[in-house]
Amino acid sequence: ETGVTQSPTHLIKTRGQQVTLRCSSQSGHNTVSWYQQALGQGPQFIFQYYREEENGRGNFPPRFSGLQFPNYSSELNVNALELDDSALYLCASSQSVRGDGEAFFGQGTRLTVV
Amino acid sequence: KNQVEQSPQSLIILEGKNCTLQCNYTVSPFSNLRWYKQDTGRGPVSLTIMTFSENTKSNGRYTATLDADTKQSSLHITASQLSDSASYICVVSYGGNNRLAFGKGNQVVVIP
């Protein structure tokens, strides 16, 4: 166990709906990153939060948004869901925003858009 | 073009045999290189993490090597077990702000 918890584990949504995914980071970790992993592909970086502020964003449209709370837990929100949003969504927490921090992943949320 | 390339894409090996997975990367500035094991539908779990000055690191039956000059890494699995069946992902941290570049993974299947 990595100490990083994601909820829910599975989710089915209809195209056009909105979804919120949650991540509880490991104790003492102030940085959370979110990734989208399509089947058979490596994870793709969505964005990173450090101390409640967005600290970098990948090539994802604005309908992907996030939040980080004072306890460093985080949410990923996706509006106007599209079929291609179906993927495993991973969050990773780390103790440092610098590149030397070990990143611990949650078990992921499997989102299916129908 | 992906900044982290892994080969072979997939591999089938007999239980008890050894195998080596390759990773080439182009991202810079380099911070560290990690190998993760990912079971199907689960989150990646860290196996090793190596900085620029380290050229080998072991974690049980897993041994990773790094050549920062040629930007290549390998992961060697010794005496494979059925539980080693998974995707092995090479991840390079770069840019000094924990930005991670992922390979697509080496899919390993161990058969009895």
Coordinates of C-alpha atoms in Angstrom, one line a residue, chain A:
Chain A
E1 CA 0.0 0.0 0.0
T2 CA 1.3 3.5 -0.9
G3 CA -0.9 5.4 1.5
V4 CA -2.5 7.3 -1.5
T5 CA -6.3 6.6 -1.8
Q6 CA -8.5 7.3 -4.7
S7 CA -12.3 7.2 -4.9
P8 CA -14.3 5.9 -6.5
T9 CA -12.5 2.9 -7.9
H10 CA -14.9 2.6 -10.8
L11 CA -17.3 5.0 -12.4
I12 CA -19.7 4.9 -15.4
K13 CA -20.9 8.2 -16.8
T14 CA -22.8 9.4 -19.8
R15 CA -21.4 11.6 -22.5
G16 CA -21.9 15.3 -21.5
Q17 CA -22.0 14.7 -17.8
Q18 CA -19.6 16.0 -15.2
V19 CA -17.5 13.9 -12.9
T20 CA -15.4 14.5 -9.8
L21 CA -12.6 12.2 -8.8
R22 CA -10.9 12.3 -5.4
C23 CA -7.5 11.6 -4.0
S24 CA -6.2 11.5 -0.5
S25 CA -2.4 12.0 -0.5
Q26 CA 0.1 10.3 1.7
S27 CA 0.6 12.0 5.1
G28 CA 3.2 14.7 4.9
H29 CA 3.0 15.1 1.1
N30 CA 2.2 18.6 -0.2
T31 CA 2.3 17.9 -4.0
V32 CA -0.4 16.0 -6.0
S33 CA -0.2 15.2 -9.7
W34 CA -3.0 13.8 -11.8
Y35 CA -2.6 11.5 -14.8
Q36 CA -4.8 10.0 -17.5
Q37 CA -3.9 6.5 -18.6
A38 CA -5.6 5.1 -21.7
L39 CA -5.6 1.4 -22.2
G40 CA -2.2 0.1 -23.2
Q41 CA -0.6 3.5 -22.9
G42 CA 1.6 5.2 -20.3
P43 CA 0.1 7.8 -18.0
Q44 CA -0.3 11.3 -19.4
F45 CA 0.3 14.3 -17.2
I46 CA -2.9 16.4 -16.6
F47 CA -1.8 18.9 -13.9
Q48 CA 0.0 19.2 -10.6
Y49 CA -1.0 21.0 -7.4
Y50 CA 1.5 22.3 -4.8
R51 CA 0.2 23.8 -1.6
E52 CA -3.3 24.4 -3.1
E53 CA -2.0 26.1 -6.2
E54 CA -1.8 24.7 -9.7
N55 CA 1.9 24.2 -10.5
G56 CA 2.0 23.1 -14.1
R57 CA -0.4 21.6 -16.6
G58 CA -0.2 19.1 -19.4
N59 CA -2.0 19.2 -22.8
F60 CA -5.5 18.9 -21.6
P61 CA -8.5 21.2 -22.3
P62 CA -9.9 23.6 -19.6
R63 CA -12.8 21.2 -19.0
F64 CA -10.3 19.3 -16.9
S65 CA -9.9 21.3 -13.6
G66 CA -8.7 20.5 -10.2
L67 CA -8.5 21.6 -6.6
Q68 CA -6.2 20.9 -3.7
F69 CA -7.4 21.4 -0.1
P70 CA -5.5 22.5 3.0
N71 CA -5.1 18.9 4.0
Y72 CA -3.4 18.4 0.6
S73 CA -6.1 16.0 -0.6
S74 CA -7.2 16.8 -4.2
E75 CA -10.0 16.6 -6.7
L76 CA -10.1 16.2 -10.5
N77 CA -13.2 17.6 -12.2
V78 CA -14.0 16.8 -15.8
N79 CA -16.9 18.7 -17.4
A80 CA -18.8 17.8 -20.6
L81 CA -17.5 14.2 -20.7
E82 CA -16.5 12.8 -24.0
L83 CA -16.1 9.1 -25.0
D84 CA -12.3 9.5 -25.2
D85 CA -12.2 10.5 -21.6
S86 CA -12.7 6.8 -20.7
A87 CA -9.4 5.9 -19.0
L88 CA -7.7 5.1 -15.7
Y89 CA -7.1 8.3 -13.8
L90 CA -4.2 8.2 -11.4
C91 CA -3.1 10.6 -8.7
A92 CA 0.4 10.7 -7.3
S93 CA 1.5 12.4 -4.2
S94 CA 5.1 13.5 -3.3
Q95 CA 6.8 15.2 -0.4
S96 CA 8.6 17.7 -2.7
V97 CA 7.7 19.7 -5.7
R98 CA 11.3 19.3 -6.8
G99 CA 12.3 16.5 -9.1
D100 CA 14.0 14.5 -6.4
G101 CA 10.7 13.5 -4.6
E102 CA 9.5 9.9 -4.7
A103 CA 6.0 9.8 -6.2
F104 CA 3.5 7.4 -4.7
F105 CA 0.5 6.5 -6.8
G106 CA -3.0 5.6 -5.8
Q107 CA -4.8 2.6 -7.2
G108 CA -6.6 4.7 -9.8
T109 CA -10.2 5.4 -10.8
R110 CA -11.5 3.6 -13.8
L111 CA -13.8 6.0 -15.7
T112 CA -16.0 4.7 -18.5
V113 CA -18.0 7.2 -20.5
V114 CA -20.9 5.8 -22.5

